[in-house]
């Protein structure tokens, strides 16, 4: 076993000696600093934001998706802008619908809009209607959750009232039990025997 190990070590050493020596890197010449003429950065023109309109092309759909995403951060300012707008066309109506579907909108407003939105979807191009139907589906789930929370809150309040009423009844019954216990204790006390005049019983 020892001989095998020694022979393997010798073969490896011979193999290492047969490899070419690594090239020694020559020292690199120090580059001479050449001053480049400074150029001002070219300012690319900002792309115009796509216009919101009722259409089914990709740019318009992307514009509506971007508009919906911007509502998450700036809903109050957008509500104010839409409410103060003098132009009330189909785009304004769709913007208003999206704003009213926002979770910050009161429950009853969103519920009323949920009922009316089906008619509005039929007037839109199919891709735009599909985009808005996603919002409506989300709103429906949110309305259901809020309704369930409201029902549970009412049930919780009723149970709380029942508990208070039962606690009051319990206290009254406990007072009656305590009074009966005192009466029973008085009845169970031994009656002292009367003494005669001689001090004998």
Tab-separated table of C-alpha atoms in Angstrom:
chain	number	residue	atom	x	y	z
A	1	UNK	CA	0.000	0.000	0.000
A	2	UNK	CA	2.860	2.295	0.881
A	3	UNK	CA	4.560	1.562	-2.429
A	4	UNK	CA	1.392	2.447	-4.371
A	5	UNK	CA	1.107	5.749	-2.553
A	6	UNK	CA	4.758	6.644	-3.196
A	7	UNK	CA	4.476	5.737	-6.889
A	8	UNK	CA	1.353	7.923	-7.307
A	9	UNK	CA	3.147	10.831	-5.627
A	10	UNK	CA	6.152	10.423	-7.984
A	11	UNK	CA	3.923	10.341	-11.060
A	12	UNK	CA	2.208	13.535	-9.938
A	13	UNK	CA	5.530	15.281	-9.362
A	14	UNK	CA	6.757	14.279	-12.826
A	15	UNK	CA	3.526	15.541	-14.341
A	16	UNK	CA	3.948	18.906	-12.642
A	17	UNK	CA	7.486	19.235	-14.008
A	18	UNK	CA	6.283	18.691	-17.558
A	19	UNK	CA	3.908	21.667	-17.422
A	20	UNK	CA	5.187	24.880	-19.018
A	21	UNK	CA	6.209	27.617	-16.638
A	22	UNK	CA	3.700	30.420	-16.241
A	23	UNK	CA	4.525	33.566	-18.132
A	24	UNK	CA	5.743	36.370	-15.944
A	25	UNK	CA	3.742	39.494	-16.692
A	26	UNK	CA	5.820	42.371	-17.879
A	27	UNK	CA	5.365	45.611	-16.024
A	28	UNK	CA	2.723	47.668	-17.720
A	29	UNK	CA	3.661	51.016	-19.084
A	30	UNK	CA	2.221	53.908	-17.151
A	31	UNK	CA	-0.462	55.463	-19.320
A	32	UNK	CA	-0.091	59.108	-20.032
A	33	UNK	CA	-3.158	61.011	-18.958
A	34	UNK	CA	-4.735	62.636	-21.944
A	35	UNK	CA	-7.408	65.123	-21.141
A	36	UNK	CA	-10.546	64.447	-23.076
A	37	UNK	CA	-12.711	67.299	-24.121
A	38	UNK	CA	-15.726	67.545	-21.861
A	39	UNK	CA	-19.043	67.122	-23.500
A	40	UNK	CA	-22.293	68.106	-21.956
A	41	UNK	CA	-24.716	65.251	-21.490
A	42	UNK	CA	-27.371	65.112	-24.104
A	43	UNK	CA	-30.781	65.501	-22.564
A	44	UNK	CA	-33.208	63.182	-24.210
A	45	UNK	CA	-36.677	64.553	-24.590
A	46	UNK	CA	-39.154	63.133	-22.110
A	47	UNK	CA	-41.681	60.886	-23.774
A	48	UNK	CA	-45.134	62.334	-23.704
A	49	UNK	CA	-47.468	60.521	-21.371
A	50	UNK	CA	-49.948	58.507	-23.371
A	51	UNK	CA	-53.357	60.028	-23.578
A	52	UNK	CA	-56.207	58.270	-21.866
A	53	UNK	CA	-58.958	57.463	-24.295
A	54	UNK	CA	-61.538	54.813	-24.962
A	55	UNK	CA	-59.720	52.459	-27.324
A	56	UNK	CA	-58.329	48.954	-27.372
A	57	UNK	CA	-54.783	49.500	-28.648
A	58	UNK	CA	-51.825	48.477	-26.499
A	59	UNK	CA	-50.634	52.022	-25.736
A	60	UNK	CA	-54.050	53.058	-24.483
A	61	UNK	CA	-54.401	49.964	-22.315
A	62	UNK	CA	-50.945	50.574	-20.875
A	63	UNK	CA	-51.916	54.189	-20.197
A	64	UNK	CA	-54.993	53.016	-18.271
A	65	UNK	CA	-52.895	50.517	-16.297
A	66	UNK	CA	-50.430	53.299	-15.435
A	67	UNK	CA	-53.304	55.593	-14.474
A	68	UNK	CA	-54.751	52.936	-12.191
A	69	UNK	CA	-51.330	52.384	-10.589
A	70	UNK	CA	-50.885	56.126	-10.046
A	71	UNK	CA	-54.164	56.213	-8.123
A	72	UNK	CA	-52.587	54.203	-5.333
A	73	UNK	CA	-50.236	57.056	-4.475
A	74	UNK	CA	-52.200	60.135	-5.453
A	75	UNK	CA	-55.907	59.399	-5.107
A	76	UNK	CA	-56.899	62.606	-3.299
A	77	UNK	CA	-55.342	64.935	-5.867
A	78	UNK	CA	-56.789	62.936	-8.749
A	79	UNK	CA	-60.268	62.993	-7.181
A	80	UNK	CA	-60.043	66.733	-6.856
A	81	UNK	CA	-58.893	67.098	-10.454
A	82	UNK	CA	-61.636	64.836	-11.835
A	83	UNK	CA	-64.341	66.482	-9.731
A	84	UNK	CA	-63.287	69.951	-10.873
A	85	UNK	CA	-63.035	68.969	-14.540
A	86	UNK	CA	-65.483	70.760	-16.808
A	87	UNK	CA	-65.177	68.166	-19.557
A	88	UNK	CA	-67.371	65.188	-18.722
A	89	UNK	CA	-66.930	62.702	-21.537
A	90	UNK	CA	-66.439	58.920	-21.613
A	91	UNK	CA	-62.833	59.209	-20.390
A	92	UNK	CA	-63.971	61.361	-17.463
A	93	UNK	CA	-66.667	58.801	-16.640
A	94	UNK	CA	-64.159	55.936	-16.681
A	95	UNK	CA	-61.719	57.906	-14.513
A	96	UNK	CA	-64.522	58.669	-12.068
A	97	UNK	CA	-65.502	54.994	-12.002
A	98	UNK	CA	-61.932	53.925	-11.232
A	99	UNK	CA	-61.699	56.548	-8.502
A	100	UNK	CA	-64.952	55.399	-6.954
A	101	UNK	CA	-63.727	51.802	-6.976
A	102	UNK	CA	-60.718	52.804	-4.871
A	103	UNK	CA	-60.790	51.129	-1.425
A	104	UNK	CA	-60.767	54.551	0.285
A	105	UNK	CA	-64.201	55.295	-1.156
A	106	UNK	CA	-67.098	54.734	1.265
A	107	UNK	CA	-68.796	51.348	1.210
A	108	UNK	CA	-72.201	52.525	-0.041
A	109	UNK	CA	-70.692	54.451	-2.957
A	110	UNK	CA	-68.723	51.404	-4.084
A	111	UNK	CA	-71.776	49.169	-3.648
A	112	UNK	CA	-73.922	51.481	-5.799
A	113	UNK	CA	-71.177	51.671	-8.426
A	114	UNK	CA	-70.818	47.886	-8.456
A	115	UNK	CA	-74.467	47.620	-9.466
A	116	UNK	CA	-74.170	50.256	-12.213
A	117	UNK	CA	-70.805	49.239	-13.647
A	118	UNK	CA	-72.099	46.251	-15.608
A	119	UNK	CA	-73.886	48.618	-17.993
A	120	UNK	CA	-70.751	50.686	-18.437
A	121	UNK	CA	-68.651	47.602	-19.262
A	122	UNK	CA	-70.797	46.782	-22.286
A	123	UNK	CA	-70.003	50.187	-23.808
A	124	UNK	CA	-66.216	49.741	-23.594
A	125	UNK	CA	-63.919	47.898	-26.021
A	126	UNK	CA	-63.372	44.298	-24.834
A	127	UNK	CA	-59.736	44.687	-23.631
A	128	UNK	CA	-60.575	47.849	-21.706
A	129	UNK	CA	-63.691	46.182	-20.314
A	130	UNK	CA	-61.547	43.249	-19.179
A	131	UNK	CA	-59.206	45.662	-17.398
A	132	UNK	CA	-62.098	47.324	-15.596
A	133	UNK	CA	-63.783	43.996	-14.835
A	134	UNK	CA	-60.707	43.019	-12.830
A	135	UNK	CA	-61.245	46.135	-10.693
A	136	UNK	CA	-64.907	45.259	-10.325
A	137	UNK	CA	-64.083	41.706	-9.247
A	138	UNK	CA	-61.649	43.035	-6.651
A	139	UNK	CA	-64.261	45.533	-5.473
A	140	UNK	CA	-66.849	42.748	-5.183
A	141	UNK	CA	-64.527	40.716	-2.951
A	142	UNK	CA	-63.782	43.799	-0.865
A	143	UNK	CA	-67.503	44.557	-0.503
A	144	UNK	CA	-68.161	40.971	0.590
A	145	UNK	CA	-65.372	41.139	3.160
A	146	UNK	CA	-66.600	44.482	4.504
A	147	UNK	CA	-70.144	43.131	4.688
A	148	UNK	CA	-68.929	40.094	6.623
A	149	UNK	CA	-66.963	42.302	9.012
A	150	UNK	CA	-70.040	44.473	9.517
A	151	UNK	CA	-72.215	41.432	10.232
A	152	UNK	CA	-69.648	40.045	12.660
A	153	UNK	CA	-69.412	43.417	14.384
A	154	UNK	CA	-73.198	43.486	14.862
A	155	UNK	CA	-73.163	39.906	16.140
A	156	UNK	CA	-70.298	40.744	18.479
A	157	UNK	CA	-72.228	43.753	19.838
A	158	UNK	CA	-75.306	41.577	20.414
A	159	UNK	CA	-73.228	38.978	22.223
A	160	UNK	CA	-71.645	41.708	24.330
A	161	UNK	CA	-75.114	42.982	25.300
A	162	UNK	CA	-76.191	39.427	26.154
A	163	UNK	CA	-73.095	38.929	28.301
A	164	UNK	CA	-73.736	42.181	30.181
A	165	UNK	CA	-77.384	41.228	30.744
A	166	UNK	CA	-76.398	37.751	31.968
A	167	UNK	CA	-73.751	39.210	34.280
A	168	UNK	CA	-76.358	41.533	35.778
A	169	UNK	CA	-78.754	38.607	36.270
A	170	UNK	CA	-75.909	36.586	37.761
A	171	UNK	CA	-75.150	39.346	40.293
A	172	UNK	CA	-78.821	39.564	41.304
A	173	UNK	CA	-79.022	35.791	41.736
A	174	UNK	CA	-75.781	35.802	43.727
A	175	UNK	CA	-77.274	38.405	46.097
A	176	UNK	CA	-80.351	36.199	46.574
A	177	UNK	CA	-78.161	33.142	47.189
A	178	UNK	CA	-76.124	35.074	49.765
A	179	UNK	CA	-79.321	36.207	51.531
A	180	UNK	CA	-80.669	32.637	51.598
A	181	UNK	CA	-77.325	31.368	52.908
A	182	UNK	CA	-77.470	33.879	55.761
A	183	UNK	CA	-81.035	32.854	56.608
A	184	UNK	CA	-80.019	29.192	56.559
A	185	UNK	CA	-77.039	29.922	58.803
A	186	UNK	CA	-79.305	31.678	61.290
A	187	UNK	CA	-81.743	28.768	61.290
A	188	UNK	CA	-78.976	26.227	61.867
A	189	UNK	CA	-77.616	27.975	64.962
A	190	UNK	CA	-78.457	26.016	68.159
A	191	UNK	CA	-81.054	27.630	70.345
A	192	UNK	CA	-79.675	28.236	73.846
A	193	UNK	CA	-81.581	26.326	76.528
A	194	UNK	CA	-83.427	28.462	79.013
A	195	UNK	CA	-82.143	28.466	82.557
A	196	UNK	CA	-84.461	28.207	85.535
A	197	UNK	CA	-84.211	30.512	88.517
A	198	UNK	CA	-81.663	28.330	90.299
A	199	UNK	CA	-79.196	28.506	87.435
A	200	UNK	CA	-79.892	24.950	86.383
A	201	UNK	CA	-81.028	23.795	83.108
